[in-house]
Short mmCIF file of C-alpha atoms and ligand atoms in Angstrom, two decimals:
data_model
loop_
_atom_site.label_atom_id
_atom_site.label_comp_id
_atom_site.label_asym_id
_atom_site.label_seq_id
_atom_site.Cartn_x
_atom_site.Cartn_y
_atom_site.Cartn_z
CA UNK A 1 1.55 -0.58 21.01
CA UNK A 2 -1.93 -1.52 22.39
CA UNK A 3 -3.77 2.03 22.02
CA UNK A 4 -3.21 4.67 19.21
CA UNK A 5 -5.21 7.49 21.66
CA UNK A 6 -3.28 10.66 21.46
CA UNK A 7 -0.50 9.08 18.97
CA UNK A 8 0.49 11.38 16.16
CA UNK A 9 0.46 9.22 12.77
CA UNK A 10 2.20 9.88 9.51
CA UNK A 11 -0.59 8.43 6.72
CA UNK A 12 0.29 8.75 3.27
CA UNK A 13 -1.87 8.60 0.59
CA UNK A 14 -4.62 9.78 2.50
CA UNK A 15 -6.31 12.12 0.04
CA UNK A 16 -8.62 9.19 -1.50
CA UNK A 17 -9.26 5.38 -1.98
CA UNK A 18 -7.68 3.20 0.79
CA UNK A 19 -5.91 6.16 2.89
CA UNK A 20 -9.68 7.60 3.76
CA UNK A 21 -10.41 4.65 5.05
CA UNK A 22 -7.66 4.15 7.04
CA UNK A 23 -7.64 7.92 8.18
CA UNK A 24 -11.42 7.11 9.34
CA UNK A 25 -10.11 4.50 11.61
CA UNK A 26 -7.11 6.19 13.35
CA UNK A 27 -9.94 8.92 14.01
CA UNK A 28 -12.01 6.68 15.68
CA UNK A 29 -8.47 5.68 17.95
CA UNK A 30 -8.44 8.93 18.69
CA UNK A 31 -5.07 9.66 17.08
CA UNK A 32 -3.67 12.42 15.78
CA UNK A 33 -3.01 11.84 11.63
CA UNK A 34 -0.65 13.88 9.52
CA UNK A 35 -2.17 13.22 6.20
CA UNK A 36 0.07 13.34 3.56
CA UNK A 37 -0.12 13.09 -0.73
CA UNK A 38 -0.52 15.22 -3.70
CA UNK A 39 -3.96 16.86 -3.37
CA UNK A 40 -4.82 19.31 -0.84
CA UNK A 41 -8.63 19.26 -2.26
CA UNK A 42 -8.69 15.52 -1.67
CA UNK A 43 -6.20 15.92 2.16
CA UNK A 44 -9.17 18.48 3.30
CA UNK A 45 -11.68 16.31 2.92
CA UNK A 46 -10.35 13.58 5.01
CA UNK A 47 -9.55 15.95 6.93
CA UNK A 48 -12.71 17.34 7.22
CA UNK A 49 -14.30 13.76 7.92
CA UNK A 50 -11.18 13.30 10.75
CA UNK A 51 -12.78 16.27 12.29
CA UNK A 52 -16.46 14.99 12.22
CA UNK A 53 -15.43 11.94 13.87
CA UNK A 54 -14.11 13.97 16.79
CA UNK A 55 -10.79 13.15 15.27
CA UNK A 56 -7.32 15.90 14.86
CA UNK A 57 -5.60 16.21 11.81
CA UNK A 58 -3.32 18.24 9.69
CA UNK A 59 -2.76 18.14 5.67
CA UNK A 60 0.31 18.38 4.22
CA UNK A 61 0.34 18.59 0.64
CA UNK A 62 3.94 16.78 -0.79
CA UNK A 63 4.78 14.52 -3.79
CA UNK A 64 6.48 11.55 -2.32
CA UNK A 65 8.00 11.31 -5.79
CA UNK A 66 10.28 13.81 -4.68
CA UNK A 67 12.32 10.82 -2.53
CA UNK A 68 15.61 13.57 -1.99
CA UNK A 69 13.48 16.34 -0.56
CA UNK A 70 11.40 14.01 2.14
CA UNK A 71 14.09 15.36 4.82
CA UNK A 72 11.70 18.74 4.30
CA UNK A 73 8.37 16.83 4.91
CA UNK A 74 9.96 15.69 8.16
CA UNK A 75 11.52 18.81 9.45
CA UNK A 76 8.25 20.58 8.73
CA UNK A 77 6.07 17.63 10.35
CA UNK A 78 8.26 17.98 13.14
CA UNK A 79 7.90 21.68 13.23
CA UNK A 80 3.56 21.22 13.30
CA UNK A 81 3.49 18.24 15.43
CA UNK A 82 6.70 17.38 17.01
CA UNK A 83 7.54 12.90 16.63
CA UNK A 84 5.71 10.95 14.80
CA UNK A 85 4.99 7.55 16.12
CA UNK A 86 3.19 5.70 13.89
CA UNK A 87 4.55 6.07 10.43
CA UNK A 88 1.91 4.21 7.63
CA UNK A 89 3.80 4.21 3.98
CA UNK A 90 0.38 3.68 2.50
CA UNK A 91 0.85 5.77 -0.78
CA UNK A 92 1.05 3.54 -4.18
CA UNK A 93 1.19 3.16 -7.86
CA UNK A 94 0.44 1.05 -10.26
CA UNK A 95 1.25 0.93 -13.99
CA UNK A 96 -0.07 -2.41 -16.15
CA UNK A 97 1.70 -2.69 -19.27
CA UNK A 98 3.42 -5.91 -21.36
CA UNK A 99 7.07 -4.84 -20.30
CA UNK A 100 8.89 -4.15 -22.76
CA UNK A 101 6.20 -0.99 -23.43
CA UNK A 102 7.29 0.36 -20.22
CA UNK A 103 9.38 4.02 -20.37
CA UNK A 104 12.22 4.41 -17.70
CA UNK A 105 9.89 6.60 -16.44
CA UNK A 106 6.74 4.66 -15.31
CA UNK A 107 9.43 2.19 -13.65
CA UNK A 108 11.31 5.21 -11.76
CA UNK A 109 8.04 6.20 -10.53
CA UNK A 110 6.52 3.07 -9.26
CA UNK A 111 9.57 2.31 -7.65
CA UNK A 112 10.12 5.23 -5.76
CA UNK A 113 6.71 6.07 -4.94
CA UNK A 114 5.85 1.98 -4.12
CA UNK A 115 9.37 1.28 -2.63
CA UNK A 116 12.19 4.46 -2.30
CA UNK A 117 10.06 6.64 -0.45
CA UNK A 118 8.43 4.06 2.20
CA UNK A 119 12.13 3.00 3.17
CA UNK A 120 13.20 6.78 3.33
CA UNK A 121 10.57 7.56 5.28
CA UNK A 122 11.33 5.03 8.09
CA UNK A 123 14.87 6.00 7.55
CA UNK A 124 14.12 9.91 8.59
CA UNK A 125 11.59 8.96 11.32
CA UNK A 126 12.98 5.62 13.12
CA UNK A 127 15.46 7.89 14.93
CA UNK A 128 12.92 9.97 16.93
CA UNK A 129 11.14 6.36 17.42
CA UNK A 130 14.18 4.27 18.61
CA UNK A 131 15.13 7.83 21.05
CA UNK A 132 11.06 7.17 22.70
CA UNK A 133 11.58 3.50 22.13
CA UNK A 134 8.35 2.96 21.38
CA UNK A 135 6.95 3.18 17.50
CA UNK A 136 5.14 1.62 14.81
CA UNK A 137 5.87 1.10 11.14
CA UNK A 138 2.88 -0.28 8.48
CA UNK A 139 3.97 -0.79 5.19
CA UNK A 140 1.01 -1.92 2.66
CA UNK A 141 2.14 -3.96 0.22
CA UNK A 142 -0.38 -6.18 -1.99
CA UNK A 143 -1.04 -9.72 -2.79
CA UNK A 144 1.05 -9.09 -6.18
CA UNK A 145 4.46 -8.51 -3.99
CA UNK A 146 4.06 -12.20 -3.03
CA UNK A 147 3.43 -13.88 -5.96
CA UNK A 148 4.26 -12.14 -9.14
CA UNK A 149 1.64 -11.04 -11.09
CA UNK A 150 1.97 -10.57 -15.27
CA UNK A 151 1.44 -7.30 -17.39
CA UNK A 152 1.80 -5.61 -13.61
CA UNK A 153 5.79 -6.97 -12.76
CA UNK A 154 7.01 -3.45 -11.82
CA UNK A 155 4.55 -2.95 -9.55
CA UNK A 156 5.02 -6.46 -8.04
CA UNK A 157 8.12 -5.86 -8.05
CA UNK A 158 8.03 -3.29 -5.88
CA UNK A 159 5.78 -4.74 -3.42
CA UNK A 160 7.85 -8.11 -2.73
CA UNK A 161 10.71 -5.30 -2.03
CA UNK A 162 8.67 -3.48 0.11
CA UNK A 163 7.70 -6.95 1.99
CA UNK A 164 11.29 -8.46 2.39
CA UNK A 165 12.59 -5.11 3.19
CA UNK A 166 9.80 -5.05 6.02
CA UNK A 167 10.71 -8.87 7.35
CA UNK A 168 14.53 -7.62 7.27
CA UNK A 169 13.90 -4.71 9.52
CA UNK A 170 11.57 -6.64 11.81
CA UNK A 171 14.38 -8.83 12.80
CA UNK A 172 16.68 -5.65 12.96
CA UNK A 173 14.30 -3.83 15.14
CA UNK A 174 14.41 -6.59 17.86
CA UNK A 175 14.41 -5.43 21.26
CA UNK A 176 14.47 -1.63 20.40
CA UNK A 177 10.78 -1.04 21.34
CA UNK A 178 10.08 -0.19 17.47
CA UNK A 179 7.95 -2.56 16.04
CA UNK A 180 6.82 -3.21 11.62
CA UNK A 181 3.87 -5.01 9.77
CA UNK A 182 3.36 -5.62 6.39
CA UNK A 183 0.16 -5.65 4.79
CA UNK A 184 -1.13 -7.40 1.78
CA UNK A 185 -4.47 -6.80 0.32
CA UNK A 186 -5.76 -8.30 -2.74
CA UNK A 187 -7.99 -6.80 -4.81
CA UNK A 188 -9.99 -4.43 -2.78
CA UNK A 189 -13.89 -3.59 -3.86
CA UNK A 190 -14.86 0.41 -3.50
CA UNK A 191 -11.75 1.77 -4.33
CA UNK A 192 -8.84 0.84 -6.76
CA UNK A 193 -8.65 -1.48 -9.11
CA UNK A 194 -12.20 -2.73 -9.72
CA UNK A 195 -13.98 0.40 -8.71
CA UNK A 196 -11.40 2.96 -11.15
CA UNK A 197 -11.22 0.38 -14.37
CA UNK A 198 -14.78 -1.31 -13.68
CA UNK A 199 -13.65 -4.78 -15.10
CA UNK A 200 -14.86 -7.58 -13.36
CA UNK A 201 -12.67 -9.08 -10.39
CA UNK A 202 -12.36 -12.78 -10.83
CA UNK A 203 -14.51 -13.91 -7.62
CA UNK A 204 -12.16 -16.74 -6.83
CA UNK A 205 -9.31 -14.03 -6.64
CA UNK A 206 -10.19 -12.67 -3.76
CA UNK A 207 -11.95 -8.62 -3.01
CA UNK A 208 -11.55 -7.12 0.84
CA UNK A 209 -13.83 -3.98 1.58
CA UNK A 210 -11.58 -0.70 2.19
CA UNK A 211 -13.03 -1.02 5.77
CA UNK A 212 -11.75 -4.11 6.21
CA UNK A 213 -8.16 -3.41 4.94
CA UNK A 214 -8.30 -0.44 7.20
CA UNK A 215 -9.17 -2.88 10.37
CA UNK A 216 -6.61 -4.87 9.57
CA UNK A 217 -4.55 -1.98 10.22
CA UNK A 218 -5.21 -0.98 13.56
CA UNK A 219 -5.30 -4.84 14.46
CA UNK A 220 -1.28 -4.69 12.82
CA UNK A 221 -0.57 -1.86 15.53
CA UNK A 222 -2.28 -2.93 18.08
CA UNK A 223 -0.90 -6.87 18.10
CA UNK A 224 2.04 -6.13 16.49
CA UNK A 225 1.24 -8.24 13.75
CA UNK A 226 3.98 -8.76 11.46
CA UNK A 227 2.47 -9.63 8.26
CA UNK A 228 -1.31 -9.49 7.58
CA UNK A 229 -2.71 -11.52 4.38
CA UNK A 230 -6.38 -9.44 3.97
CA UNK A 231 -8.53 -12.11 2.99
CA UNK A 232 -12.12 -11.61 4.35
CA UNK A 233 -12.30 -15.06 5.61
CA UNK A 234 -9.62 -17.29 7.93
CA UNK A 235 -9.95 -19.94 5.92
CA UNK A 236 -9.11 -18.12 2.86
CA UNK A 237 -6.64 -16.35 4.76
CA UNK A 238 -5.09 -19.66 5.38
CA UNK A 239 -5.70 -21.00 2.03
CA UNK A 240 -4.07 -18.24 0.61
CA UNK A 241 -0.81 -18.54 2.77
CA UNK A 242 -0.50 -22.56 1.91
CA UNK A 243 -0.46 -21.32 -1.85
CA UNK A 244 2.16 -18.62 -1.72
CA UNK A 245 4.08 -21.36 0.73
CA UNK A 246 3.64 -24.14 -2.35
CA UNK A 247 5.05 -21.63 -4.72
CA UNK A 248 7.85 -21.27 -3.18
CA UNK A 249 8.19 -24.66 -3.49
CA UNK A 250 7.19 -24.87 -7.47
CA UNK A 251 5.31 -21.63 -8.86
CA UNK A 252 4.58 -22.76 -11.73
CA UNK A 253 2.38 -24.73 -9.82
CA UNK A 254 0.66 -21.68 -8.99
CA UNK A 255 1.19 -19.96 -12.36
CA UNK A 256 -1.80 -22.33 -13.35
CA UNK A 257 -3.88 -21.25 -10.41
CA UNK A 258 -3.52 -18.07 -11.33
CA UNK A 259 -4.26 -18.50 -15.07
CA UNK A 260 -7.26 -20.81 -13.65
CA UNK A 261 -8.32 -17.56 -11.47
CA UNK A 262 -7.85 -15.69 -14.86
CA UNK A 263 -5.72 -13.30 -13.28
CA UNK A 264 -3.34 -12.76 -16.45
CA UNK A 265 -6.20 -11.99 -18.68
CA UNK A 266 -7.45 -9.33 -16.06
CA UNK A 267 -4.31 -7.52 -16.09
CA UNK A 268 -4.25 -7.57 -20.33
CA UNK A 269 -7.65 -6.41 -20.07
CA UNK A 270 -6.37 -3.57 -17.63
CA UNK A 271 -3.31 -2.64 -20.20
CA UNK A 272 -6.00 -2.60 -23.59
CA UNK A 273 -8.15 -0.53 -21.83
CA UNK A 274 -5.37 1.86 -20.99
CA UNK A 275 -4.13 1.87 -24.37
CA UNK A 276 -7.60 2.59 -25.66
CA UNK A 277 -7.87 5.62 -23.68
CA UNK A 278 -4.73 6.81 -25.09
CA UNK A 279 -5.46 6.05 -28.22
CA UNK A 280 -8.77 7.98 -27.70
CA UNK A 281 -6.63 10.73 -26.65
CA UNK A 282 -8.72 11.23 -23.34
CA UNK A 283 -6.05 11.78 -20.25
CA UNK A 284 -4.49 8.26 -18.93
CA UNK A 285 -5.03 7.68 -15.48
CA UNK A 286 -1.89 5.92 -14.45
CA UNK A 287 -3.38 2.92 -13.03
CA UNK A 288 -3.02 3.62 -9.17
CA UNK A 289 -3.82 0.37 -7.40
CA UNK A 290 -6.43 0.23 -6.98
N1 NAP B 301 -6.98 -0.99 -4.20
C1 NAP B 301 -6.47 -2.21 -4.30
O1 NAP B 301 -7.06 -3.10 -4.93
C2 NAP B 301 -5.13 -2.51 -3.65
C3 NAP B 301 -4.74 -3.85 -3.53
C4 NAP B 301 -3.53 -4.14 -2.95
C5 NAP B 301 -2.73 -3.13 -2.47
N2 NAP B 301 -3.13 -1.83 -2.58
C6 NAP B 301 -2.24 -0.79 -2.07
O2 NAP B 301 -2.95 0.07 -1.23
C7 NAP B 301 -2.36 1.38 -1.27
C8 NAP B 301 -3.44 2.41 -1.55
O3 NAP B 301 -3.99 2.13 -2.82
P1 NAP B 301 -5.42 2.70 -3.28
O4 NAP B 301 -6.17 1.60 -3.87
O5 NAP B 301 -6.02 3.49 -2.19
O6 NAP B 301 -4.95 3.65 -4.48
P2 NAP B 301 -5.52 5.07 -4.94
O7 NAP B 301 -6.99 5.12 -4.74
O8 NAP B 301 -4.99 5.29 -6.30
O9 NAP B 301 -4.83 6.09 -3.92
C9 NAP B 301 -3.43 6.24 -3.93
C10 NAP B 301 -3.03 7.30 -2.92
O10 NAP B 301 -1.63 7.51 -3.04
C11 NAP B 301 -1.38 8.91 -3.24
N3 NAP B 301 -0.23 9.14 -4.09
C12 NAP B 301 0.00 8.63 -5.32
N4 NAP B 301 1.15 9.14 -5.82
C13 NAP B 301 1.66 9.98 -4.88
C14 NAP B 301 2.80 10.81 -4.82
N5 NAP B 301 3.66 10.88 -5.83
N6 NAP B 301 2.99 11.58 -3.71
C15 NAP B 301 2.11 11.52 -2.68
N7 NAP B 301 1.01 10.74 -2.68
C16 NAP B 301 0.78 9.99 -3.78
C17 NAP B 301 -2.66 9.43 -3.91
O11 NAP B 301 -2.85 10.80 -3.64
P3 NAP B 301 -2.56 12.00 -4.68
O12 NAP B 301 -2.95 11.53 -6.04
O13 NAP B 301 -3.40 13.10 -4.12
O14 NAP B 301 -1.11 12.27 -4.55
C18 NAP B 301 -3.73 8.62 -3.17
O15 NAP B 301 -4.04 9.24 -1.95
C19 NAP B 301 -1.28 1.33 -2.35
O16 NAP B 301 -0.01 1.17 -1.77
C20 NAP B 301 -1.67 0.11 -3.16
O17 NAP B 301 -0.57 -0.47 -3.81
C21 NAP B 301 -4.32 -1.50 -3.15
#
């Protein structure tokens, strides 16, 4: 798909952090976004900013969560808008905890949120895409679905489903005009992890602007990129694929990187600071990656 002008674009998550930024760039396409999450406060102000960048958009409140009622969300985007196609799972979760401390709970939730409710998604709308034969799926993942990462293995969990699932369908959606990308961000500055917790982001682990994430994005459409490592630099970029391709080789190779990087120690930090707060009795924010 080389131009987004006049597409209509399911975003989810677009009420804050990563999805505004992403919303801001489809604007500036000139398509047409559905956004879609929780709060209507936070969907009306990107929609709002859609607007001001001579953008058109139209918020749909819905909990994703709800993974058995998205056949509603599509019937009723269908209703406003008619086909979507460009669907963006964008939406995610993140709980750090040592695991045994997880409930059923936070795992049912990060997994259907990160990983049920992207694949039922595609599931509802891929029909209407394969009948134009023409579409575009962009599922964003993370750095910690291609390399696990510890006190946060639900969460990477679902993210290395959410990529394999994506490389299986690419090779399923050969030929049919329907094209997928995967994209993996590490830690991103402005929003998420190191703006929400304010603990410092080991600099040799890697932070992408929200703008650039977003970029990287439209450049997935546009080229049909299938999987985009966000790394500000190339040659990190590269750097970063030769280590993920040496782990599969040996991770524990790269389970010393990592501790080197002092990326386990970050993510403890994350869970004690979490457990203060609940221990403090002020409301947890369930650690939305950020
Ligand atoms: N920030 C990072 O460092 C980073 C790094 C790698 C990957 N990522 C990925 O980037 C994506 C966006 O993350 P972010 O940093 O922008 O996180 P964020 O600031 O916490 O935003 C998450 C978005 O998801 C929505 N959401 C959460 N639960 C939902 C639900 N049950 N139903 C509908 N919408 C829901 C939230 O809206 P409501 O609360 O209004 O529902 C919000 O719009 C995620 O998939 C994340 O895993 C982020």
């Amino acid at each position: 798909m080389t131009t987004l002008a006049g597409k209509t674009v399911l975003l989810t998550g677009a009420s804050r952090g990563l999805g505004v930024y992403i919303a801001r760039a489809l604007a500036i396409e000139k398509a047409t976004v559905v956004c879609v999450s929780r709060s209507k406060a936070g969907l009306d102000i990107t929609c709002d900013e859609i607007t001001a960048l001579g953008g058109k958009s139209i918020s749909i409140p819905f909990d994703i969560k709800n993974v058995r009622k998205l056949s509603t969300l599509k019937k009723l985007i269908h209703q406003l808008v008619g086909p979507v196609d460009i669907l963006i799972n964008n939406a995610g979760i993140e709980v750090c905890q040592f695991f045994p401390d997880y409930s059923l709970d936070e795992i049912q939730s990060v997994l259907e949120i990160n990983l049920l409710s992207p694949i039922e998604l595609s599931r509802l709308f891929l029909p209407s895409m394969l009948e134009q034969r023409s579409g575009h799926i962009v599922n964003i993942a993370s750095l910690g679905g291609k390399k696990g990462v510890a006190y946060s293995s639900i969460y990477s969990a679902s993210k290395a489903g959410l990529i394999m699932w994506s490389d299986a369908m690419r090779q399923e959606l050969v030929g049919t005009g329907v094209e997928i990308s995967v994209i993996c961000p590490g830690y991103i500055s402005q929003v998420g992890l190191a703006a929400k917790n304010g603990l410092t982001v080991p600099h040799l682990a890697g932070i992408s602007t929200p703008t650039y994430v977003a970029n990287a994005v439209i450049r997935a459409i546009k080229q049909n990129k299938a999987e985009i490592i966000v790394n500000k630099e190339l040659i990190t970029e590269f750097f970063t694929r030769l280590l993920f391709a040496i782990g599969q080789l040996y991770s524990p190779f790269i389970d010393v990187i990592y501790r080197w990087i002092d990326i386990p120690r970050l993510n403890r930090m994350r869970v004690e600071k979490q457990q203060r707060m609940d221990d403090s009795t002020i409301k947890p924010v369930v650690g939305k990656r950020g």
